[in-house]
PDB file of C-alpha atoms in Angstrom:
ATOM      1  CA  MET A 101      37.347 -38.871  43.933  1.00 43.00           C
ATOM      2  CA  THR A 102      36.432 -37.334  47.612  1.00 46.00           C
ATOM      3  CA  ASP A 103      35.405 -39.967  50.341  1.00 48.00           C
ATOM      4  CA  THR A 104      31.848 -38.156  50.349  1.00 46.00           C
ATOM      5  CA  PHE A 105      31.158 -39.551  47.029  1.00 54.00           C
ATOM      6  CA  ARG A 106      32.788 -42.929  47.295  1.00 66.00           C
ATOM      7  CA  ASP A 107      29.282 -44.820  46.874  1.00 85.00           C
ATOM      8  CA  PRO A 108      29.659 -48.190  44.898  1.00 90.00           C
ATOM      9  CA  SER A 109      27.052 -47.121  42.467  1.00 90.00           C
ATOM     10  CA  VAL A 110      29.192 -43.950  41.651  1.00 94.00           C
ATOM     11  CA  GLN A 111      32.226 -45.981  41.601  1.00 94.00           C
ATOM     12  CA  ILE A 112      30.901 -48.451  38.906  1.00 95.00           C
ATOM     13  CA  LEU A 113      29.963 -45.326  36.575  1.00 96.00           C
ATOM     14  CA  ILE A 114      33.408 -43.662  37.018  1.00 95.00           C
ATOM     15  CA  ASP A 115      35.172 -47.368  36.486  1.00 95.00           C
ATOM     16  CA  LEU A 116      33.536 -47.308  33.117  1.00 96.00           C
ATOM     17  CA  ALA A 117      33.966 -43.471  32.198  1.00 96.00           C
ATOM     18  CA  ARG A 118      37.551 -43.766  32.736  1.00 96.00           C
ATOM     19  CA  PRO A 119      37.915 -39.980  33.032  1.00 97.00           C
ATOM     20  CA  GLU A 120      41.083 -38.324  31.840  1.00 96.00           C
ATOM     21  CA  GLU A 121      42.536 -34.753  32.686  1.00 97.00           C
ATOM     22  CA  HIS A 122      41.779 -33.379  29.167  1.00 97.00           C
ATOM     23  CA  ASP A 123      37.996 -34.447  29.353  1.00 97.00           C
ATOM     24  CA  ALA A 124      35.117 -32.178  28.737  1.00 97.00           C
ATOM     25  CA  VAL A 125      32.291 -33.916  30.527  1.00 98.00           C
ATOM     26  CA  LEU A 126      28.710 -33.532  30.394  1.00 98.00           C
ATOM     27  CA  ASP A 127      26.603 -34.979  33.315  1.00 98.00           C
ATOM     28  CA  TYR A 128      23.000 -35.389  31.714  1.00 98.00           C
ATOM     29  CA  ALA A 129      19.913 -35.102  33.807  1.00 97.00           C
ATOM     30  CA  CYS A 130      22.247 -34.641  36.817  1.00 96.00           C
ATOM     31  CA  GLY A 131      20.114 -33.919  39.793  1.00 93.00           C
ATOM     32  CA  ILE A 132      22.249 -32.433  42.696  1.00 93.00           C
ATOM     33  CA  GLY A 133      25.178 -33.568  40.880  1.00 94.00           C
ATOM     34  CA  ILE A 134      26.640 -36.518  42.657  1.00 94.00           C
ATOM     35  CA  ALA A 135      28.378 -37.944  39.621  1.00 96.00           C
ATOM     36  CA  THR A 136      29.399 -34.492  38.693  1.00 96.00           C
ATOM     37  CA  LEU A 137      31.266 -34.219  42.087  1.00 95.00           C
ATOM     38  CA  ALA A 138      32.813 -37.496  41.836  1.00 94.00           C
ATOM     39  CA  VAL A 139      34.356 -36.899  38.162  1.00 96.00           C
ATOM     40  CA  ALA A 140      35.209 -33.080  38.566  1.00 96.00           C
ATOM     41  CA  PRO A 141      38.823 -33.713  40.296  1.00 95.00           C
ATOM     42  CA  SER A 142      39.847 -35.805  37.199  1.00 96.00           C
ATOM     43  CA  VAL A 143      38.796 -33.893  34.209  1.00 97.00           C
ATOM     44  CA  ALA A 144      39.277 -30.519  32.492  1.00 98.00           C
ATOM     45  CA  SER A 145      35.598 -29.476  32.853  1.00 98.00           C
ATOM     46  CA  VAL A 146      31.930 -30.642  33.665  1.00 98.00           C
ATOM     47  CA  LEU A 147      28.903 -29.266  32.435  1.00 98.00           C
ATOM     48  CA  ALA A 148      25.952 -30.334  34.667  1.00 98.00           C
ATOM     49  CA  VAL A 149      22.453 -30.123  33.237  1.00 98.00           C
ATOM     50  CA  ASP A 150      19.068 -30.808  34.244  1.00 97.00           C
ATOM     51  CA  GLU A 151      15.332 -29.373  33.608  1.00 95.00           C
ATOM     52  CA  VAL A 152      14.821 -28.771  37.314  1.00 89.00           C
ATOM     53  CA  ALA A 153      16.382 -25.377  38.661  1.00 91.00           C
ATOM     54  CA  ALA A 154      15.944 -26.359  42.404  1.00 89.00           C
ATOM     55  CA  THR A 155      18.263 -29.288  42.096  1.00 90.00           C
ATOM     56  CA  LEU A 156      20.975 -27.445  40.468  1.00 95.00           C
ATOM     57  CA  ASP A 157      20.885 -24.941  43.187  1.00 93.00           C
ATOM     58  CA  GLU A 158      21.766 -27.491  45.657  1.00 92.00           C
ATOM     59  CA  GLY A 159      24.485 -28.926  43.200  1.00 93.00           C
ATOM     60  CA  ARG A 160      25.994 -25.366  42.937  1.00 94.00           C
ATOM     61  CA  ARG A 161      26.074 -25.096  46.734  1.00 93.00           C
ATOM     62  CA  LEU A 162      27.834 -28.576  47.117  1.00 92.00           C
ATOM     63  CA  VAL A 163      30.479 -27.363  44.387  1.00 92.00           C
ATOM     64  CA  ALA A 164      31.023 -24.087  46.229  1.00 92.00           C
ATOM     65  CA  GLU A 165      31.671 -26.243  49.412  1.00 93.00           C
ATOM     66  CA  LEU A 166      34.016 -28.646  47.668  1.00 92.00           C
ATOM     67  CA  GLY A 167      35.828 -26.125  45.661  1.00 92.00           C
ATOM     68  CA  HIS A 168      35.496 -27.319  42.164  1.00 93.00           C
ATOM     69  CA  ALA A 169      36.170 -24.467  39.791  1.00 95.00           C
ATOM     70  CA  ASN A 170      35.810 -26.611  36.658  1.00 97.00           C
ATOM     71  CA  VAL A 171      31.975 -27.210  37.209  1.00 97.00           C
ATOM     72  CA  THR A 172      29.235 -25.484  35.782  1.00 97.00           C
ATOM     73  CA  PHE A 173      25.384 -25.920  36.303  1.00 97.00           C
ATOM     74  CA  THR A 174      22.878 -25.171  33.523  1.00 97.00           C
ATOM     75  CA  VAL A 175      19.061 -25.636  33.159  1.00 97.00           C
ATOM     76  CA  VAL A 176      18.467 -27.074  29.716  1.00 97.00           C
ATOM     77  CA  ASP A 177      15.668 -28.878  27.577  1.00 97.00           C
ATOM     78  CA  LEU A 178      16.795 -32.574  27.809  1.00 97.00           C
ATOM     79  CA  TYR A 179      15.597 -33.324  24.343  1.00 97.00           C
ATOM     80  CA  GLN A 180      17.104 -30.335  22.572  1.00 97.00           C
ATOM     81  CA  LEU A 181      20.533 -29.743  24.333  1.00 97.00           C
ATOM     82  CA  PRO A 182      21.921 -26.424  23.290  1.00 97.00           C
ATOM     83  CA  PHE A 183      25.412 -27.884  22.483  1.00 97.00           C
ATOM     84  CA  ALA A 184      27.357 -28.429  19.223  1.00 97.00           C
ATOM     85  CA  ASP A 185      27.716 -31.843  17.724  1.00 97.00           C
ATOM     86  CA  ALA A 186      30.533 -33.835  19.397  1.00 96.00           C
ATOM     87  CA  GLU A 187      31.082 -31.077  21.886  1.00 97.00           C
ATOM     88  CA  PHE A 188      32.156 -33.514  24.776  1.00 98.00           C
ATOM     89  CA  SER A 189      34.537 -36.379  25.105  1.00 97.00           C
ATOM     90  CA  LEU A 190      32.700 -37.920  27.936  1.00 98.00           C
ATOM     91  CA  VAL A 191      28.928 -37.777  28.738  1.00 98.00           C
ATOM     92  CA  ILE A 192      27.628 -39.453  31.907  1.00 98.00           C
ATOM     93  CA  SER A 193      24.200 -40.047  33.289  1.00 98.00           C
ATOM     94  CA  ARG A 194      23.317 -41.559  36.482  1.00 97.00           C
ATOM     95  CA  GLY A 195      19.696 -42.609  37.758  1.00 95.00           C
ATOM     96  CA  ALA A 196      18.036 -40.412  35.010  1.00 96.00           C
ATOM     97  CA  LEU A 197      16.589 -42.835  32.322  1.00 96.00           C
ATOM     98  CA  HIS A 198      13.739 -44.192  34.542  1.00 97.00           C
ATOM     99  CA  ARG A 199      12.302 -40.622  35.010  1.00 95.00           C
ATOM    100  CA  LEU A 200      12.275 -39.675  31.111  1.00 96.00           C
ATOM    101  CA  PRO A 201       9.205 -40.036  28.981  1.00 96.00           C
ATOM    102  CA  GLU A 202      11.492 -40.598  25.844  1.00 96.00           C
ATOM    103  CA  PRO A 203      14.594 -42.165  26.722  1.00 97.00           C
ATOM    104  CA  THR A 204      15.486 -43.159  23.038  1.00 97.00           C
ATOM    105  CA  ARG A 205      15.305 -39.414  22.012  1.00 97.00           C
ATOM    106  CA  ALA A 206      17.470 -38.760  25.119  1.00 97.00           C
ATOM    107  CA  LEU A 207      20.146 -41.246  24.137  1.00 98.00           C
ATOM    108  CA  HIS A 208      20.312 -39.892  20.659  1.00 97.00           C
ATOM    109  CA  GLU A 209      20.890 -36.484  22.103  1.00 97.00           C
ATOM    110  CA  LEU A 210      23.883 -38.029  24.150  1.00 98.00           C
ATOM    111  CA  ARG A 211      25.126 -39.661  20.902  1.00 97.00           C
ATOM    112  CA  ARG A 212      25.236 -36.293  19.034  1.00 97.00           C
ATOM    113  CA  VAL A 213      26.909 -34.305  21.747  1.00 98.00           C
ATOM    114  CA  GLY A 214      29.381 -37.045  22.212  1.00 96.00           C
ATOM    115  CA  GLY A 215      30.330 -37.569  18.949  1.00 83.00           C
ATOM    116  CA  GLU A 216      32.669 -40.183  17.228  1.00 89.00           C
ATOM    117  CA  GLY A 217      34.739 -41.694  19.939  1.00 91.00           C
ATOM    118  CA  ALA A 218      33.176 -40.321  22.879  1.00 95.00           C
ATOM    119  CA  ARG A 219      32.560 -42.418  26.049  1.00 97.00           C
ATOM    120  CA  ILE A 220      28.765 -42.439  27.008  1.00 98.00           C
ATOM    121  CA  VAL A 221      28.160 -43.984  30.431  1.00 98.00           C
ATOM    122  CA  VAL A 222      24.633 -44.636  31.815  1.00 98.00           C
ATOM    123  CA  GLU A 223      23.506 -46.325  34.951  1.00 98.00           C
ATOM    124  CA  ASP A 224      20.190 -46.974  36.387  1.00 97.00           C
ATOM    125  CA  VAL A 225      18.344 -49.494  38.273  1.00 98.00           C
ATOM    126  CA  VAL A 226      16.980 -52.466  36.298  1.00 98.00           C
ATOM    127  CA  VAL A 227      14.207 -54.796  37.062  1.00 98.00           C
ATOM    128  CA  ASP A 228      13.561 -58.452  35.807  1.00 98.00           C
ATOM    129  CA  ARG A 229      10.660 -60.384  34.514  1.00 98.00           C
ATOM    130  CA  VAL A 230       9.429 -61.135  38.169  1.00 98.00           C
ATOM    131  CA  THR A 231       9.908 -57.763  39.496  1.00 98.00           C
ATOM    132  CA  ASP A 232       8.958 -55.549  36.663  1.00 98.00           C
ATOM    133  CA  VAL A 233       5.294 -54.678  37.472  1.00 98.00           C
ATOM    134  CA  ALA A 234       5.551 -54.639  41.352  1.00 98.00           C
ATOM    135  CA  PHE A 235       8.765 -52.619  41.668  1.00 98.00           C
ATOM    136  CA  ASN A 236       7.659 -50.127  38.989  1.00 98.00           C
ATOM    137  CA  ASP A 237       4.416 -49.631  40.840  1.00 98.00           C
ATOM    138  CA  LEU A 238       6.156 -48.990  44.258  1.00 98.00           C
ATOM    139  CA  ALA A 239       8.396 -46.682  42.398  1.00 98.00           C
ATOM    140  CA  ARG A 240       5.824 -44.679  41.062  1.00 97.00           C
ATOM    141  CA  LEU A 241       4.095 -44.224  44.405  1.00 97.00           C
ATOM    142  CA  ARG A 242       7.463 -43.178  45.776  1.00 97.00           C
ATOM    143  CA  GLU A 243       8.146 -40.694  43.099  1.00 95.00           C
ATOM    144  CA  PRO A 244       5.533 -39.080  40.762  1.00 92.00           C
ATOM    145  CA  SER A 245       8.154 -38.292  37.992  1.00 92.00           C
ATOM    146  CA  HIS A 246       9.263 -42.057  37.758  1.00 96.00           C
ATOM    147  CA  ARG A 247       8.326 -43.605  34.395  1.00 97.00           C
ATOM    148  CA  ARG A 248       9.788 -46.849  34.333  1.00 97.00           C
ATOM    149  CA  HIS A 249      12.772 -49.104  35.318  1.00 98.00           C
ATOM    150  CA  TYR A 250      13.637 -51.150  32.508  1.00 98.00           C
ATOM    151  CA  ARG A 251      14.913 -54.845  32.121  1.00 98.00           C
ATOM    152  CA  ALA A 252      18.433 -54.827  31.096  1.00 98.00           C
ATOM    153  CA  GLU A 253      17.754 -56.015  27.683  1.00 97.00           C
ATOM    154  CA  GLU A 254      15.357 -53.241  27.158  1.00 97.00           C
ATOM    155  CA  LEU A 255      17.981 -50.586  28.202  1.00 97.00           C
ATOM    156  CA  GLU A 256      20.520 -51.993  25.709  1.00 96.00           C
ATOM    157  CA  ALA A 257      17.588 -52.220  22.908  1.00 97.00           C
ATOM    158  CA  LEU A 258      16.928 -48.473  23.726  1.00 97.00           C
ATOM    159  CA  ALA A 259      20.388 -47.729  23.075  1.00 97.00           C
ATOM    160  CA  LEU A 260      20.708 -49.684  19.865  1.00 97.00           C
ATOM    161  CA  ASP A 261      17.621 -47.631  18.763  1.00 97.00           C
ATOM    162  CA  ALA A 262      19.497 -44.506  19.400  1.00 97.00           C
ATOM    163  CA  GLY A 263      22.471 -45.610  17.177  1.00 97.00           C
ATOM    164  CA  LEU A 264      24.543 -46.696  20.049  1.00 97.00           C
ATOM    165  CA  ARG A 265      26.081 -50.111  21.086  1.00 96.00           C
ATOM    166  CA  VAL A 266      27.026 -51.422  24.316  1.00 97.00           C
ATOM    167  CA  ALA A 267      31.051 -51.546  24.624  1.00 97.00           C
ATOM    168  CA  GLU A 268      31.088 -52.403  28.242  1.00 97.00           C
ATOM    169  CA  ARG A 269      28.677 -53.344  31.117  1.00 96.00           C
ATOM    170  CA  ARG A 270      28.585 -53.550  34.653  1.00 96.00           C
ATOM    171  CA  VAL A 271      26.128 -54.790  37.341  1.00 97.00           C
ATOM    172  CA  LEU A 272      25.878 -54.026  41.145  1.00 97.00           C
ATOM    173  CA  ARG A 273      23.699 -55.621  43.435  1.00 97.00           C
ATOM    174  CA  ARG A 274      22.548 -53.044  45.900  1.00 95.00           C
ATOM    175  CA  THR A 275      20.720 -53.283  49.284  1.00 96.00           C
ATOM    176  CA  VAL A 276      18.785 -50.429  50.414  1.00 95.00           C
ATOM    177  CA  ASP A 277      16.896 -49.824  53.742  1.00 97.00           C
ATOM    178  CA  LEU A 278      13.361 -48.956  52.872  1.00 97.00           C
ATOM    179  CA  ASP A 279      12.833 -46.053  55.066  1.00 96.00           C
ATOM    180  CA  TYR A 280      16.153 -44.421  53.571  1.00 95.00           C
ATOM    181  CA  TRP A 281      14.696 -45.198  50.133  1.00 97.00           C
ATOM    182  CA  LEU A 282      11.386 -43.286  51.022  1.00 97.00           C
ATOM    183  CA  GLN A 283      13.378 -40.380  52.738  1.00 96.00           C
ATOM    184  CA  ALA A 284      15.472 -39.885  49.763  1.00 92.00           C
ATOM    185  CA  ALA A 285      12.533 -38.884  47.651  1.00 94.00           C
ATOM    186  CA  SER A 286      10.961 -36.934  50.495  1.00 94.00           C
ATOM    187  CA  VAL A 287       8.012 -39.190  50.602  1.00 97.00           C
ATOM    188  CA  PRO A 288       5.299 -38.003  53.034  1.00 96.00           C
ATOM    189  CA  MET A 289       4.634 -40.186  56.061  1.00 95.00           C
ATOM    190  CA  GLU A 290       1.186 -41.241  54.801  1.00 96.00           C
ATOM    191  CA  LYS A 291       2.338 -42.464  51.442  1.00 96.00           C
ATOM    192  CA  GLY A 292       5.284 -44.077  53.198  1.00 96.00           C
ATOM    193  CA  VAL A 293       2.867 -46.174  55.253  1.00 96.00           C
ATOM    194  CA  LEU A 294       1.027 -47.123  52.142  1.00 97.00           C
ATOM    195  CA  ILE A 295       4.309 -48.230  50.501  1.00 97.00           C
ATOM    196  CA  ARG A 296       5.541 -50.188  53.469  1.00 96.00           C
ATOM    197  CA  SER A 297       1.986 -52.101  53.406  1.00 96.00           C
ATOM    198  CA  ARG A 298       2.435 -52.849  49.581  1.00 97.00           C
ATOM    199  CA  VAL A 299       5.943 -54.218  50.302  1.00 97.00           C
ATOM    200  CA  GLN A 300       4.608 -56.493  52.792  1.00 95.00           C
ATOM    201  CA  ALA A 301       1.974 -57.670  50.470  1.00 97.00           C
ATOM    202  CA  LEU A 302       4.040 -58.404  47.516  1.00 98.00           C
ATOM    203  CA  PRO A 303       3.926 -62.036  46.196  1.00 97.00           C
ATOM    204  CA  VAL A 304       6.253 -64.437  47.297  1.00 98.00           C
ATOM    205  CA  ASP A 305       8.278 -64.748  44.393  1.00 98.00           C
ATOM    206  CA  VAL A 306       8.773 -60.760  43.888  1.00 98.00           C
ATOM    207  CA  LEU A 307       9.843 -61.005  47.744  1.00 98.00           C
ATOM    208  CA  GLU A 308      12.586 -63.549  46.943  1.00 98.00           C
ATOM    209  CA  HIS A 309      13.774 -61.694  43.801  1.00 98.00           C
ATOM    210  CA  LEU A 310      14.156 -58.342  45.640  1.00 98.00           C
ATOM    211  CA  ASP A 311      15.830 -59.984  48.573  1.00 98.00           C
ATOM    212  CA  VAL A 312      13.275 -58.335  50.858  1.00 98.00           C
ATOM    213  CA  ALA A 313      14.160 -58.827  54.589  1.00 97.00           C
ATOM    214  CA  PHE A 314      11.990 -58.052  57.468  1.00 95.00           C
ATOM    215  CA  SER A 315      13.658 -57.335  60.924  1.00 89.00           C
ATOM    216  CA  ASP A 316      11.987 -55.819  63.803  1.00 82.00           C
ATOM    217  CA  ARG A 317      10.629 -52.460  62.539  1.00 83.00           C
ATOM    218  CA  THR A 318      13.240 -52.296  59.462  1.00 93.00           C
ATOM    219  CA  VAL A 319      12.699 -53.409  56.091  1.00 96.00           C
ATOM    220  CA  SER A 320      15.371 -53.649  53.451  1.00 97.00           C
ATOM    221  CA  PHE A 321      15.443 -54.942  49.611  1.00 98.00           C
ATOM    222  CA  SER A 322      18.058 -55.302  46.772  1.00 98.00           C
ATOM    223  CA  THR A 323      17.999 -54.262  43.290  1.00 98.00           C
ATOM    224  CA  ASP A 324      20.346 -54.459  40.174  1.00 98.00           C
ATOM    225  CA  LEU A 325      21.965 -51.280  39.083  1.00 97.00           C
ATOM    226  CA  LEU A 326      23.169 -51.609  35.430  1.00 98.00           C
ATOM    227  CA  ALA A 327      25.938 -49.356  34.132  1.00 98.00           C
ATOM    228  CA  LEU A 328      26.596 -49.377  30.413  1.00 98.00           C
ATOM    229  CA  ARG A 329      29.479 -47.850  28.468  1.00 98.00           C
ATOM    230  CA  LEU A 330      28.065 -46.848  25.067  1.00 97.00           C
ATOM    231  CA  GLU A 331      29.598 -46.166  21.411  1.00 95.00           C
ATOM    232  CA  ARG A 332      28.401 -45.099  18.363  1.00 93.00           C
ATOM    233  CA  ALA A 333      27.160 -48.284  16.468  1.00 87.00           C
TER     234      ALA A 333
END
Protein backbone atom coordinates (compact mmCIF):
# COMPACT_ATOMS: atom_id res chain seq x y z
CA MET A 1 0.00 0.00 0.00
CA THR A 2 1.38 3.40 -0.95
CA ASP A 3 2.24 5.94 1.74
CA THR A 4 -0.53 8.21 0.43
CA PHE A 5 -3.13 5.78 1.72
CA ARG A 6 -1.61 4.67 5.05
CA ASP A 7 -4.62 5.99 6.92
CA PRO A 8 -5.36 3.90 10.04
CA SER A 9 -9.01 3.59 8.98
CA VAL A 10 -7.89 2.08 5.67
CA GLN A 11 -5.32 -0.11 7.37
CA ILE A 12 -7.81 -1.89 9.64
CA LEU A 13 -9.97 -2.67 6.59
CA ILE A 14 -6.94 -4.08 4.77
CA ASP A 15 -5.91 -6.06 7.85
CA LEU A 16 -9.30 -7.78 7.96
CA ALA A 17 -9.50 -8.24 4.18
CA ARG A 18 -6.11 -10.00 3.97
CA PRO A 19 -5.81 -9.39 0.21
CA GLU A 20 -4.05 -12.06 -1.86
CA GLU A 21 -2.51 -11.84 -5.32
CA HIS A 22 -5.21 -14.03 -6.92
CA ASP A 23 -8.17 -12.03 -5.50
CA ALA A 24 -10.86 -10.54 -7.69
CA VAL A 25 -12.05 -7.61 -5.56
CA LEU A 26 -15.27 -5.60 -5.52
CA ASP A 27 -15.10 -2.19 -3.82
CA TYR A 28 -18.77 -1.42 -3.14
CA ALA A 29 -19.98 2.19 -3.01
CA CYS A 30 -16.36 3.14 -3.46
CA GLY A 31 -16.55 6.95 -3.66
CA ILE A 32 -13.25 8.19 -5.10
CA GLY A 33 -11.74 4.79 -4.39
CA ILE A 34 -9.47 5.23 -1.37
CA ALA A 35 -9.89 1.57 -0.40
CA THR A 36 -9.49 0.54 -4.03
CA LEU A 37 -6.17 2.33 -4.29
CA ALA A 38 -4.98 0.76 -1.05
CA VAL A 39 -5.77 -2.82 -2.05
CA ALA A 40 -4.93 -2.66 -5.78
CA PRO A 41 -1.17 -3.39 -5.51
CA SER A 42 -1.85 -6.65 -3.66
CA VAL A 43 -4.55 -8.30 -5.83
CA ALA A 44 -5.30 -9.49 -9.37
CA SER A 45 -8.11 -7.02 -10.09
CA VAL A 46 -10.40 -4.46 -8.46
CA LEU A 47 -13.81 -3.45 -9.74
CA ALA A 48 -14.82 -0.24 -7.97
CA VAL A 49 -18.52 0.62 -8.19
CA ASP A 50 -20.79 3.45 -7.12
CA GLU A 51 -23.94 5.27 -8.19
CA VAL A 52 -22.27 8.70 -8.46
CA ALA A 53 -20.39 9.14 -11.74
CA ALA A 54 -18.53 12.29 -10.67
CA THR A 55 -16.74 10.55 -7.79
CA LEU A 56 -15.69 7.73 -10.10
CA ASP A 57 -14.11 10.25 -12.46
CA GLU A 58 -11.88 11.43 -9.62
CA GLY A 59 -11.05 7.81 -8.85
CA ARG A 60 -10.02 7.20 -12.45
CA ARG A 61 -7.74 10.23 -12.30
CA LEU A 62 -6.05 8.91 -9.15
CA VAL A 63 -5.66 5.42 -10.64
CA ALA A 64 -4.04 6.85 -13.76
CA GLU A 65 -1.72 8.96 -11.62
CA LEU A 66 -0.61 5.94 -9.59
CA GLY A 67 -0.45 3.57 -12.56
CA HIS A 68 -2.76 0.78 -11.34
CA ALA A 69 -3.69 -1.10 -14.52
CA ASN A 70 -5.81 -3.67 -12.67
CA VAL A 71 -8.56 -1.23 -11.53
CA THR A 72 -11.87 -0.50 -13.27
CA PHE A 73 -14.49 2.02 -12.13
CA THR A 74 -18.15 1.40 -13.05
CA VAL A 75 -21.47 3.12 -12.35
CA VAL A 76 -24.05 0.61 -11.06
CA ASP A 77 -27.35 0.25 -9.25
CA LEU A 78 -26.05 -0.64 -5.79
CA TYR A 79 -29.10 -2.79 -5.06
CA GLN A 80 -28.99 -4.75 -8.33
CA LEU A 81 -25.34 -5.36 -9.08
CA PRO A 82 -24.75 -6.50 -12.68
CA PHE A 83 -22.48 -9.35 -11.62
CA ALA A 84 -22.83 -13.09 -11.41
CA ASP A 85 -23.24 -14.96 -8.15
CA ALA A 86 -19.91 -15.67 -6.42
CA GLU A 87 -17.97 -13.51 -8.91
CA PHE A 88 -15.60 -11.99 -6.30
CA SER A 89 -13.30 -13.58 -3.74
CA LEU A 90 -13.02 -10.34 -1.74
CA VAL A 91 -15.67 -7.65 -1.25
CA ILE A 92 -14.88 -4.41 0.60
CA SER A 93 -16.97 -1.37 1.49
CA ARG A 94 -15.62 1.63 3.40
CA GLY A 95 -17.81 4.38 4.85
CA ALA A 96 -20.84 3.60 2.72
CA LEU A 97 -23.54 1.94 4.83
CA HIS A 98 -24.50 5.18 6.62
CA ARG A 99 -25.59 6.66 3.26
CA LEU A 100 -27.70 3.74 2.06
CA PRO A 101 -31.49 3.78 2.53
CA GLU A 102 -31.61 -0.05 2.48
CA PRO A 103 -28.45 -1.39 4.12
CA THR A 104 -29.73 -4.95 4.58
CA ARG A 105 -30.55 -5.17 0.89
CA ALA A 106 -27.07 -3.86 0.10
CA LEU A 107 -25.43 -6.43 2.36
CA HIS A 108 -27.49 -9.18 0.74
CA GLU A 109 -26.06 -8.17 -2.64
CA LEU A 110 -22.55 -8.32 -1.19
CA ARG A 111 -23.31 -11.82 0.08
CA ARG A 112 -24.58 -12.87 -3.35
CA VAL A 113 -21.63 -11.64 -5.43
CA GLY A 114 -19.13 -12.78 -2.82
CA GLY A 115 -20.36 -16.32 -2.64
CA GLU A 116 -19.26 -19.17 -0.40
CA GLY A 117 -15.84 -18.63 1.16
CA ALA A 118 -15.48 -15.01 0.10
CA ARG A 119 -14.22 -12.40 2.54
CA ILE A 120 -16.65 -9.49 2.92
CA VAL A 121 -15.30 -6.52 4.88
CA VAL A 122 -17.36 -3.45 5.74
CA GLU A 123 -16.32 -0.42 7.75
CA ASP A 124 -18.20 2.61 9.00
CA VAL A 125 -18.49 5.07 11.87
CA VAL A 126 -20.64 3.80 14.73
CA VAL A 127 -22.38 5.60 17.56
CA ASP A 128 -23.49 4.57 21.03
CA ARG A 129 -26.61 5.10 23.11
CA VAL A 130 -25.47 8.56 24.22
CA THR A 131 -24.21 9.94 20.91
CA ASP A 132 -26.74 8.30 18.57
CA VAL A 133 -29.29 11.08 18.07
CA ALA A 134 -26.95 14.06 18.44
CA PHE A 135 -24.18 12.84 16.15
CA ASN A 136 -26.60 11.63 13.49
CA ASP A 137 -28.24 15.07 13.50
CA LEU A 138 -24.83 16.68 12.95
CA ALA A 139 -23.99 14.20 10.20
CA ARG A 140 -27.23 14.96 8.35
CA LEU A 141 -26.50 18.68 8.49
CA ARG A 142 -23.01 18.02 7.12
CA GLU A 143 -23.96 15.55 4.39
CA PRO A 144 -27.48 15.55 2.87
CA SER A 145 -27.05 11.95 1.67
CA HIS A 146 -26.43 10.71 5.23
CA ARG A 147 -29.07 8.32 6.53
CA ARG A 148 -27.81 6.88 9.79
CA HIS A 149 -24.69 5.95 11.70
CA TYR A 150 -25.63 2.73 13.45
CA ARG A 151 -24.69 1.36 16.81
CA ALA A 152 -22.26 -1.55 16.61
CA GLU A 153 -24.88 -4.09 17.60
CA GLU A 154 -27.25 -2.71 14.96
CA LEU A 155 -24.68 -3.17 12.20
CA GLU A 156 -24.09 -6.74 13.25
CA ALA A 157 -27.85 -7.35 13.29
CA LEU A 158 -28.17 -5.92 9.77
CA ALA A 159 -25.49 -8.32 8.59
CA LEU A 160 -27.27 -11.26 10.21
CA ASP A 161 -30.53 -10.24 8.54
CA ALA A 162 -28.66 -10.43 5.22
CA GLY A 163 -27.45 -13.95 5.95
CA LEU A 164 -23.98 -12.97 7.14
CA ARG A 165 -22.18 -13.62 10.39
CA VAL A 166 -19.31 -11.68 11.95
CA ALA A 167 -16.07 -13.64 11.68
CA GLU A 168 -13.82 -10.88 13.00
CA ARG A 169 -14.14 -7.26 14.13
CA ARG A 170 -11.84 -4.30 14.72
CA VAL A 171 -12.58 -0.94 16.38
CA LEU A 172 -10.55 2.21 15.84
CA ARG A 173 -11.00 5.36 17.89
CA ARG A 174 -10.28 8.27 15.56
CA THR A 175 -9.94 11.96 16.44
CA VAL A 176 -10.99 14.44 13.75
CA ASP A 177 -10.62 18.21 13.47
CA LEU A 178 -14.09 19.69 13.02
CA ASP A 179 -12.99 22.05 10.23
CA TYR A 180 -11.41 19.14 8.33
CA TRP A 181 -14.60 17.08 8.80
CA LEU A 182 -16.65 19.90 7.30
CA GLN A 183 -14.23 20.58 4.44
CA ALA A 184 -14.16 16.90 3.48
CA ALA A 185 -17.89 17.13 2.74
CA SER A 186 -17.61 20.55 1.02
CA VAL A 187 -19.91 22.11 3.61
CA PRO A 188 -20.77 25.77 2.82
CA MET A 189 -19.49 28.36 5.29
CA GLU A 190 -22.94 29.28 6.60
CA LYS A 191 -23.83 25.68 7.34
CA GLY A 192 -20.41 25.15 8.90
CA VAL A 193 -21.11 27.99 11.33
CA LEU A 194 -24.42 26.35 12.22
CA ILE A 195 -22.79 22.96 12.81
CA ARG A 196 -20.06 24.50 14.95
CA SER A 197 -22.72 26.18 17.11
CA ARG A 198 -24.60 22.89 17.42
CA VAL A 199 -21.42 21.17 18.61
CA GLN A 200 -20.83 23.84 21.24
CA ALA A 201 -24.41 23.38 22.46
CA LEU A 202 -24.25 19.58 22.81
CA PRO A 203 -25.23 18.14 26.20
CA VAL A 204 -22.34 17.41 28.55
CA ASP A 205 -22.69 13.63 28.30
CA VAL A 206 -22.54 13.77 24.50
CA LEU A 207 -19.48 16.05 24.62
CA GLU A 208 -17.77 13.56 26.92
CA HIS A 209 -18.60 10.50 24.78
CA LEU A 210 -17.37 12.28 21.63
CA ASP A 211 -14.25 13.54 23.44
CA VAL A 212 -14.99 17.03 22.13
CA ALA A 213 -12.04 19.37 22.74
CA PHE A 214 -12.08 23.15 22.32
CA SER A 215 -8.73 24.89 21.84
CA ASP A 216 -8.50 28.53 20.73
CA ARG A 217 -10.36 28.50 17.40
CA THR A 218 -10.16 24.75 16.81
CA VAL A 219 -12.57 22.01 17.77
CA SER A 220 -11.93 18.28 17.60
CA PHE A 221 -14.00 15.21 18.37
CA SER A 222 -13.56 11.43 18.34
CA THR A 223 -15.69 8.64 16.95
CA ASP A 224 -15.38 4.87 16.71
CA LEU A 225 -14.86 3.14 13.37
CA LEU A 226 -16.10 -0.44 13.28
CA ALA A 227 -14.70 -2.85 10.70
CA LEU A 228 -16.33 -6.27 10.29
CA ARG A 229 -15.18 -9.28 8.34
CA LEU A 230 -18.32 -11.13 7.36
CA GLU A 231 -18.96 -14.64 6.13
CA ARG A 232 -22.06 -16.51 5.02
CA ALA A 233 -24.08 -17.56 8.06
